[in-house]
PDB file of C-alpha atoms in Angstrom:
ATOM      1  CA  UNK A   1      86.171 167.625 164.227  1.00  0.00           C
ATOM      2  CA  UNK A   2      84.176 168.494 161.638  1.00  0.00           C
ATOM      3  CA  UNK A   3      84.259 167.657 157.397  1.00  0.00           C
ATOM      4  CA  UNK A   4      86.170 170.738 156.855  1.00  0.00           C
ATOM      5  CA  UNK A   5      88.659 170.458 158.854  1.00  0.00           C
ATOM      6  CA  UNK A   6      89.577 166.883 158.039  1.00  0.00           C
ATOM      7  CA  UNK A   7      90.195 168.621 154.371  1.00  0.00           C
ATOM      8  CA  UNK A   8      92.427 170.748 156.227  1.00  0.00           C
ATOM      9  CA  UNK A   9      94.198 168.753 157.786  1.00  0.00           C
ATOM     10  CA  UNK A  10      94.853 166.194 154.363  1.00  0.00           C
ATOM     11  CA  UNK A  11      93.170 163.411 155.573  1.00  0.00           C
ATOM     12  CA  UNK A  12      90.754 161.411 153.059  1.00  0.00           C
ATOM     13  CA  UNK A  13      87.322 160.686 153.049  1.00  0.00           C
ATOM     14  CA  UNK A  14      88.603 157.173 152.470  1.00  0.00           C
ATOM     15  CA  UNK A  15      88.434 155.533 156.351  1.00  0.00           C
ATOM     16  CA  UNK A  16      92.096 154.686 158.007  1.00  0.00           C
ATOM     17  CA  UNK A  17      93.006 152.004 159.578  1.00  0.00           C
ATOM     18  CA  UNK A  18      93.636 151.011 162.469  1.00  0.00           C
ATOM     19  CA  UNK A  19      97.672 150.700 163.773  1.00  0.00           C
ATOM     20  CA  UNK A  20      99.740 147.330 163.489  1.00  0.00           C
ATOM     21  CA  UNK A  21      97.735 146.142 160.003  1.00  0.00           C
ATOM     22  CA  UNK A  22      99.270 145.444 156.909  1.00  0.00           C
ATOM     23  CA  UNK A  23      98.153 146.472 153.575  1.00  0.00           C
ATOM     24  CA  UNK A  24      99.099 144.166 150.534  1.00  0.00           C
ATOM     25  CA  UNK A  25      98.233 145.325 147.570  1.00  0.00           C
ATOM     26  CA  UNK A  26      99.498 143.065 144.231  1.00  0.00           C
ATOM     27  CA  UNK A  27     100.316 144.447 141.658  1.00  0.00           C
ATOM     28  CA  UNK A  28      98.909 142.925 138.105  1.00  0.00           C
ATOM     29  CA  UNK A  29     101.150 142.972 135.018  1.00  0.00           C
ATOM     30  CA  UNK A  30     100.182 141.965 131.489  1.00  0.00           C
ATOM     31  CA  UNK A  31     101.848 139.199 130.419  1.00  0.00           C
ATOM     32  CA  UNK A  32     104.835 140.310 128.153  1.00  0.00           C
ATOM     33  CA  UNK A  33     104.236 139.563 124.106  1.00  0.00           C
ATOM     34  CA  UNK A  34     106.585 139.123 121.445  1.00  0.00           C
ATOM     35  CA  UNK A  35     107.125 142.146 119.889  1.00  0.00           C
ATOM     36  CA  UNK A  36     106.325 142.421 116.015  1.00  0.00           C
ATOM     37  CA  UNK A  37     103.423 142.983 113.761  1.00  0.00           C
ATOM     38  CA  UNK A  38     101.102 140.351 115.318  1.00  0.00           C
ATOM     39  CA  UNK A  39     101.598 137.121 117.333  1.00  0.00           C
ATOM     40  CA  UNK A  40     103.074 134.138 115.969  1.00  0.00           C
ATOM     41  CA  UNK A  41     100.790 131.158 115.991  1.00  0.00           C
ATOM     42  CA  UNK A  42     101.812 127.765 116.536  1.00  0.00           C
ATOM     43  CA  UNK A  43     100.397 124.965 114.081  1.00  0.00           C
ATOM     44  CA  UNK A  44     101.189 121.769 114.809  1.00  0.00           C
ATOM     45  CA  UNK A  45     102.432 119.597 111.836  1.00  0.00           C
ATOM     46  CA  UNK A  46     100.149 116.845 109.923  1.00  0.00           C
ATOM     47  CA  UNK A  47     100.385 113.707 110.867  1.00  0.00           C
ATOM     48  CA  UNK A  48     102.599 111.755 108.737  1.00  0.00           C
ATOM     49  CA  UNK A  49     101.129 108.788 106.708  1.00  0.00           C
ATOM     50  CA  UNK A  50     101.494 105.355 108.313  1.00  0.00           C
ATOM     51  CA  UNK A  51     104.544 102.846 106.459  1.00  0.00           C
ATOM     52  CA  UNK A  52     101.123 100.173 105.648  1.00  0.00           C
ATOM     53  CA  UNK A  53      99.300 103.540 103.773  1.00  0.00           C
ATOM     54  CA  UNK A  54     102.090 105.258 102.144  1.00  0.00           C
ATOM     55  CA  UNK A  55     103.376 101.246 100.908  1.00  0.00           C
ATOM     56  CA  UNK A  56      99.697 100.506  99.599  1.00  0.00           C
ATOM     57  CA  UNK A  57      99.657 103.143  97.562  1.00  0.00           C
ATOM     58  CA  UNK A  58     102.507 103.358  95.993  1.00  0.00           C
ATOM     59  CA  UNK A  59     102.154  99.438  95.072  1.00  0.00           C
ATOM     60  CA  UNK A  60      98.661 100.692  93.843  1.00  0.00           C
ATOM     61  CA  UNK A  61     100.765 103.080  91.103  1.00  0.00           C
ATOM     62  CA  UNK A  62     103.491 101.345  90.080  1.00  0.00           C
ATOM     63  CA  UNK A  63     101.057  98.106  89.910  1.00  0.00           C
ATOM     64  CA  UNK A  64      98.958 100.755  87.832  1.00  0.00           C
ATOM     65  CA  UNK A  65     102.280 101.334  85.585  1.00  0.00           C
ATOM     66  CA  UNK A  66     103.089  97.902  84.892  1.00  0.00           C
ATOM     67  CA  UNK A  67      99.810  96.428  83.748  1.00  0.00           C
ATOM     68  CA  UNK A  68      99.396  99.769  81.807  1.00  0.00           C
ATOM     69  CA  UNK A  69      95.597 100.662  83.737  1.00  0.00           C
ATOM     70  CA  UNK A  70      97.343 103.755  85.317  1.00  0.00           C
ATOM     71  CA  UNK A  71      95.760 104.345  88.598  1.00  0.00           C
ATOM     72  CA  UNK A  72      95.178 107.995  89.855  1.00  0.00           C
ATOM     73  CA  UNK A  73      94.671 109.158  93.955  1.00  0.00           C
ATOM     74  CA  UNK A  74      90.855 109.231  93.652  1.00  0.00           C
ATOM     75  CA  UNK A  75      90.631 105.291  92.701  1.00  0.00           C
ATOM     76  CA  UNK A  76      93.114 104.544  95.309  1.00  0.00           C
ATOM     77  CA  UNK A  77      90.981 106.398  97.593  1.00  0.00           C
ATOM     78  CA  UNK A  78      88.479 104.299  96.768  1.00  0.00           C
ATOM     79  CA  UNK A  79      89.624 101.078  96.573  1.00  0.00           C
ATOM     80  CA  UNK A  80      91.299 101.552  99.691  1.00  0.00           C
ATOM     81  CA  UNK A  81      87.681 101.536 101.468  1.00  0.00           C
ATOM     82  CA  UNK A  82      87.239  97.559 100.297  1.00  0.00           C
ATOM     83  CA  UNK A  83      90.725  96.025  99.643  1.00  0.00           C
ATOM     84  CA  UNK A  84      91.584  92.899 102.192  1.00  0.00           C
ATOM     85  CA  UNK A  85      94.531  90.976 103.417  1.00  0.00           C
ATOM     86  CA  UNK A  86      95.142  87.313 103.026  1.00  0.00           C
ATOM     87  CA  UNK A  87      92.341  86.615 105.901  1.00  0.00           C
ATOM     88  CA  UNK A  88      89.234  87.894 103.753  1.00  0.00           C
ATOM     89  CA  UNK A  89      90.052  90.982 106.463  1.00  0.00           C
ATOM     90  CA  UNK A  90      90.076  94.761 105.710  1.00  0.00           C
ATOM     91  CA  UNK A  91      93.137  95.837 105.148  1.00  0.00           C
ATOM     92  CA  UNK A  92      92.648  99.940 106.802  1.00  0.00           C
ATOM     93  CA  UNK A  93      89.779 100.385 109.088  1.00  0.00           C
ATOM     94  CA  UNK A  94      87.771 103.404 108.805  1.00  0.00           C
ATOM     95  CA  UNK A  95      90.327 105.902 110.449  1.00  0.00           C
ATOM     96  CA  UNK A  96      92.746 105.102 108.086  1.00  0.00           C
ATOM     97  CA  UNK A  97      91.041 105.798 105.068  1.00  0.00           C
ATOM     98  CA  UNK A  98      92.670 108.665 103.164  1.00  0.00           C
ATOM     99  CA  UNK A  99      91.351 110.997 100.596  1.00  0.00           C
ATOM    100  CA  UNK A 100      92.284 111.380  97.036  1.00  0.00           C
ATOM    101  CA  UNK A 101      94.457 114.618  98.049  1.00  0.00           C
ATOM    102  CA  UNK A 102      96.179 112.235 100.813  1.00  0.00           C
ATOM    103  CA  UNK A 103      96.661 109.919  98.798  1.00  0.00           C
ATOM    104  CA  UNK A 104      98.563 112.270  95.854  1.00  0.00           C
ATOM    105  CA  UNK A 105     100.374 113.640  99.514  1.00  0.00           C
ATOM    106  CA  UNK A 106     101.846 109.907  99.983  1.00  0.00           C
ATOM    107  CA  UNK A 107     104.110 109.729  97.320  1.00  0.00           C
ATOM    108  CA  UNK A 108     105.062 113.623  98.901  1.00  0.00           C
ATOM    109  CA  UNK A 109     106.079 111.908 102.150  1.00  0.00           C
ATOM    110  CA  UNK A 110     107.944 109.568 100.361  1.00  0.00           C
ATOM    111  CA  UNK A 111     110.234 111.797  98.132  1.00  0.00           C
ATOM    112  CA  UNK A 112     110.808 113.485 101.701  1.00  0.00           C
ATOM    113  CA  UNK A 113     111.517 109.767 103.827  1.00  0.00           C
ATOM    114  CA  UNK A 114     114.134 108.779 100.650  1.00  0.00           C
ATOM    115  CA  UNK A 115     116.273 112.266 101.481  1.00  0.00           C
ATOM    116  CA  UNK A 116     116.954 111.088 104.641  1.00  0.00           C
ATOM    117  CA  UNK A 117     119.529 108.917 105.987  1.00  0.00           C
ATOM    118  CA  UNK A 118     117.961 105.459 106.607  1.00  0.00           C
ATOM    119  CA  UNK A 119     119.774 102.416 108.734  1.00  0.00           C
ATOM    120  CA  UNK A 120     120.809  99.823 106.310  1.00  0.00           C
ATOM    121  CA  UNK A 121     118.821  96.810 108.161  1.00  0.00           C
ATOM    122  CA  UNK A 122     115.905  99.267 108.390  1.00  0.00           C
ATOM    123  CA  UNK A 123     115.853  99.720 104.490  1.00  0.00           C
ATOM    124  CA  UNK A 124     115.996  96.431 103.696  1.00  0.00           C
ATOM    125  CA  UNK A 125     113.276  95.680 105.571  1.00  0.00           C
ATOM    126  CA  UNK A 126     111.077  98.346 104.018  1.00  0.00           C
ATOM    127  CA  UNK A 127     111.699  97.576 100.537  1.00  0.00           C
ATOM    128  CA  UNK A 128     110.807  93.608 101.320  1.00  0.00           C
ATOM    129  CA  UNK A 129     107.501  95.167 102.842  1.00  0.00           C
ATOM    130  CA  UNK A 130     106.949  96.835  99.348  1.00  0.00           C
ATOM    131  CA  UNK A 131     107.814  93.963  97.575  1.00  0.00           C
ATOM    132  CA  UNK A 132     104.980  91.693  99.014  1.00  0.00           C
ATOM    133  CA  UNK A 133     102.579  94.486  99.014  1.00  0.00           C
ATOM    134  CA  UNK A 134     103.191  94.757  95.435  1.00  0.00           C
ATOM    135  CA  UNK A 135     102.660  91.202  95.207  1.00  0.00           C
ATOM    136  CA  UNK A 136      98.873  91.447  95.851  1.00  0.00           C
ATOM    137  CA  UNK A 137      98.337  94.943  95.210  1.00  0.00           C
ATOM    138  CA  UNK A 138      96.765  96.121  92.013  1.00  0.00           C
ATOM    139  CA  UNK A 139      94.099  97.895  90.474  1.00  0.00           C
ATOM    140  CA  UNK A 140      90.208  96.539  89.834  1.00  0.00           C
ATOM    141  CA  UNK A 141      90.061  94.971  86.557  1.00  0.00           C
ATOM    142  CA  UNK A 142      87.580  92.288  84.860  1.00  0.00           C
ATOM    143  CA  UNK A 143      89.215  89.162  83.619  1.00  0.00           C
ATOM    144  CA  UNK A 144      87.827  89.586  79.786  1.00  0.00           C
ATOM    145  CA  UNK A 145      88.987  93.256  79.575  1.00  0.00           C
ATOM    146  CA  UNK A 146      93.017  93.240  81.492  1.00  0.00           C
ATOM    147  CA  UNK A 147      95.562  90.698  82.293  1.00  0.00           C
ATOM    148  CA  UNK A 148      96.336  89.967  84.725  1.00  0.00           C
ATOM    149  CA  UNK A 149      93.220  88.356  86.384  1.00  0.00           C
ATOM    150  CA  UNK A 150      92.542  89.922  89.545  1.00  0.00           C
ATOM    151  CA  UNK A 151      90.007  89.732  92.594  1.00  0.00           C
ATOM    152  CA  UNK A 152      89.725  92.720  94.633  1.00  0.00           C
ATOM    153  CA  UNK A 153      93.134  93.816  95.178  1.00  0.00           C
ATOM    154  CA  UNK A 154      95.007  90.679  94.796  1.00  0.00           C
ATOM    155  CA  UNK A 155      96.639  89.539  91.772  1.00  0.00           C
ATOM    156  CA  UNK A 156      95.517  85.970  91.237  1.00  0.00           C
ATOM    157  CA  UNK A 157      98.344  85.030  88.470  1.00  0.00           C
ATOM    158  CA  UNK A 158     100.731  86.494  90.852  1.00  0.00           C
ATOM    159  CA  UNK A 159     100.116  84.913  93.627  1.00  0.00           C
ATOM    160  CA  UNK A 160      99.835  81.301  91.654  1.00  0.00           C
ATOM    161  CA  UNK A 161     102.839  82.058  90.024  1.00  0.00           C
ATOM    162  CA  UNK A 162     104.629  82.418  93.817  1.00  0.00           C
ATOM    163  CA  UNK A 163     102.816  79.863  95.648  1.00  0.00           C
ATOM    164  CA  UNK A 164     101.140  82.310  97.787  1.00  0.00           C
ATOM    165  CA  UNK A 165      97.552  81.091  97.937  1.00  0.00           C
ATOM    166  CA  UNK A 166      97.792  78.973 100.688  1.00  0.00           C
ATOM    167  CA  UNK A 167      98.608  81.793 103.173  1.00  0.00           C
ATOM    168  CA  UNK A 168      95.070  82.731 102.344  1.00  0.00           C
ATOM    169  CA  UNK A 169      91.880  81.522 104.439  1.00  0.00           C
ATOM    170  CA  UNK A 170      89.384  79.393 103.056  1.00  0.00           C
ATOM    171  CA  UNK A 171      86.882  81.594 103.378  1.00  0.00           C
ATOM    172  CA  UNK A 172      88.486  84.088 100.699  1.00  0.00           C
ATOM    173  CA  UNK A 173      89.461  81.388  98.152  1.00  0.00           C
ATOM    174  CA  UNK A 174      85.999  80.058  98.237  1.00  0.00           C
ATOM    175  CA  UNK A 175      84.900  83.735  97.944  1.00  0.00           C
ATOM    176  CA  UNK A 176      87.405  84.123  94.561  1.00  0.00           C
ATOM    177  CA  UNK A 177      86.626  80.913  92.956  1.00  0.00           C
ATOM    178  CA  UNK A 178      82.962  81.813  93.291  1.00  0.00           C
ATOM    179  CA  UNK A 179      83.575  85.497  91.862  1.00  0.00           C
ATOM    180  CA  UNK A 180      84.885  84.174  89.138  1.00  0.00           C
ATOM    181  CA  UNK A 181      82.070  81.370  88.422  1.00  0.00           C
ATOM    182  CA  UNK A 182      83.708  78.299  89.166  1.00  0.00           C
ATOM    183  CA  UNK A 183      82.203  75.784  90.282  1.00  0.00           C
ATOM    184  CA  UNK A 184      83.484  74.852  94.003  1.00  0.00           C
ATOM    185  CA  UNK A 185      80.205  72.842  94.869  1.00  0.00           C
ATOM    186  CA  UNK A 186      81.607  69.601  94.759  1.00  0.00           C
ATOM    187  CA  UNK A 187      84.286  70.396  97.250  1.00  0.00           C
ATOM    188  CA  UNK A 188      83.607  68.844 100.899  1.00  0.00           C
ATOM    189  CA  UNK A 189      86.455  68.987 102.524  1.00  0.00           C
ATOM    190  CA  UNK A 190      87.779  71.687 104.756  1.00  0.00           C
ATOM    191  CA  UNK A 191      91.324  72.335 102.974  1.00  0.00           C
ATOM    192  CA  UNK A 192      92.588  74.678 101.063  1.00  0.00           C
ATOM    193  CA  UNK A 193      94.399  72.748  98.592  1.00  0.00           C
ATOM    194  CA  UNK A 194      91.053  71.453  96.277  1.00  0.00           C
ATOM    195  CA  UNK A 195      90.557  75.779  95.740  1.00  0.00           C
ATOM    196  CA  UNK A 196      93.872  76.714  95.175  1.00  0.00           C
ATOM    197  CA  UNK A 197      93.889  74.160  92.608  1.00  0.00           C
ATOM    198  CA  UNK A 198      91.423  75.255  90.899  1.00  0.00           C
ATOM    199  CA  UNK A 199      92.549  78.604  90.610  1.00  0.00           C
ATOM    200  CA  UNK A 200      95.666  77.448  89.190  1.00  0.00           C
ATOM    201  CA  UNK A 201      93.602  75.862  86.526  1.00  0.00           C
ATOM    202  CA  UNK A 202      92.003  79.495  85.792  1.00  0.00           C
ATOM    203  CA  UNK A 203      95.259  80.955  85.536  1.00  0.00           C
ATOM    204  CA  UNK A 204      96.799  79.021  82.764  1.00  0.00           C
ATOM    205  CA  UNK A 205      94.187  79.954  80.703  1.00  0.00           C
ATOM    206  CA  UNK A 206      95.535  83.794  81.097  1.00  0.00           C
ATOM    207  CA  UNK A 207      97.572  85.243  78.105  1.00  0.00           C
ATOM    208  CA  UNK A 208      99.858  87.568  80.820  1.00  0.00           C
ATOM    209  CA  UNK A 209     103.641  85.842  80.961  1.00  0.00           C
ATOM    210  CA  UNK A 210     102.659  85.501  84.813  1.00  0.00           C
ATOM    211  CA  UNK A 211      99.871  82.855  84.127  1.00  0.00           C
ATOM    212  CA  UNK A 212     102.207  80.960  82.306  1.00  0.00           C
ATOM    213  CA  UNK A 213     101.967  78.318  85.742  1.00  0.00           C
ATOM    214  CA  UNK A 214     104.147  74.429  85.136  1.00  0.00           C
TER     215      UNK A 214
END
């Protein structure tokens, strides 16, 4: 049979097959989208600030407030990069450092935390956190120009004043004593006690009511 009279007849030019075989053919449909003027997209919220960052700096203001050196979220920043605990340790590591917009942010977060509904025990808890961390919190100052005297971010007369010293390591008292020029040389033994003495001696030469030490 020839060309023409396969046109005749209807058939294609497309090949048939054979009898007893299936053809599947799938179907493809778009996805279905959310009508509207454009797609919605999804942002995940910022992280939140951790309890130890959020704490720091607002010990760092109200620190600020109270020994009238007002401190502002760029210093904060900043000192946050070299402030240590009571080991001579770094307090944040590097991923924890914030920037001075973060740091404004902080007190932010905290307006939003004090609208919600907190468990009593929980509270407590938080504000005794606060407490200690304005204990040794507060901003860089030089002993001849602020009261009260001051070592990194610890507040020497403070901590006298509360008998804190001795949680510290030796290490960092010998490192205060010496920042502040006294003379530790004499010192042989391995305790704490012959340091923290001496810094009590420094602070009752401090006109602030806190270095006012019996």
């Amino acid at each position: 049979m020839g060309y023409a009279s396969r046109l005749e007849q209807g058939a294609t030019a497309i090949p048939e097959l054979g009898l007893g075989k299936e053809v599947r053919i799938t179907a493809y449909s778009a996805p279905s989208l959310p009508m509207g003027w454009a797609l919605k997209c999804s942002r995940a919220r910022g992280a939140r600030f951790s309890t130890k960052q959020k704490e720091y700096s607002s010990a760092k203001f109200q620190i600020g407030e109270r020994t009238g050196l007002k401190a502002d979220p760029a210093s904060v920043a900043t000192a946050m990069r070299k402030t240590k605990d009571a080991n001579g340790e770094r307090l944040f590591d590097s991923t924890e450092f914030l920037t001075a917009q973060q740091v404004a942010r902080t007190t932010d977060e905290d307006t939003e935390d004090d609208d919600e509904d907190e468990d009593h025990t929980a509270h407590l808890q938080r504000e005794n956190h606060l407490q200690e961390m304005r204990d040794n919190i507060v901003t860089s100052m030089s002993i001849q120009n602020a009261q009260p005297i001051v070592y990194d971010s610890f507040n020497i007369c403070e901590l006298v004043q509360k008998s804190k010293l001795a949680s510290f390591s030796i290490k960092l008292l010998q490192e205060i004593c010496s920042s502040f020029g006294l003379d530790i040389s004499n010192i042989k033994i391995k305790r704490k006690q012959p340091y923290i003495n001496i810094l009590r001696e420094l602070v009752k030469g401090c006109k602030c009511q806190l270095g006012t030490v019996k």
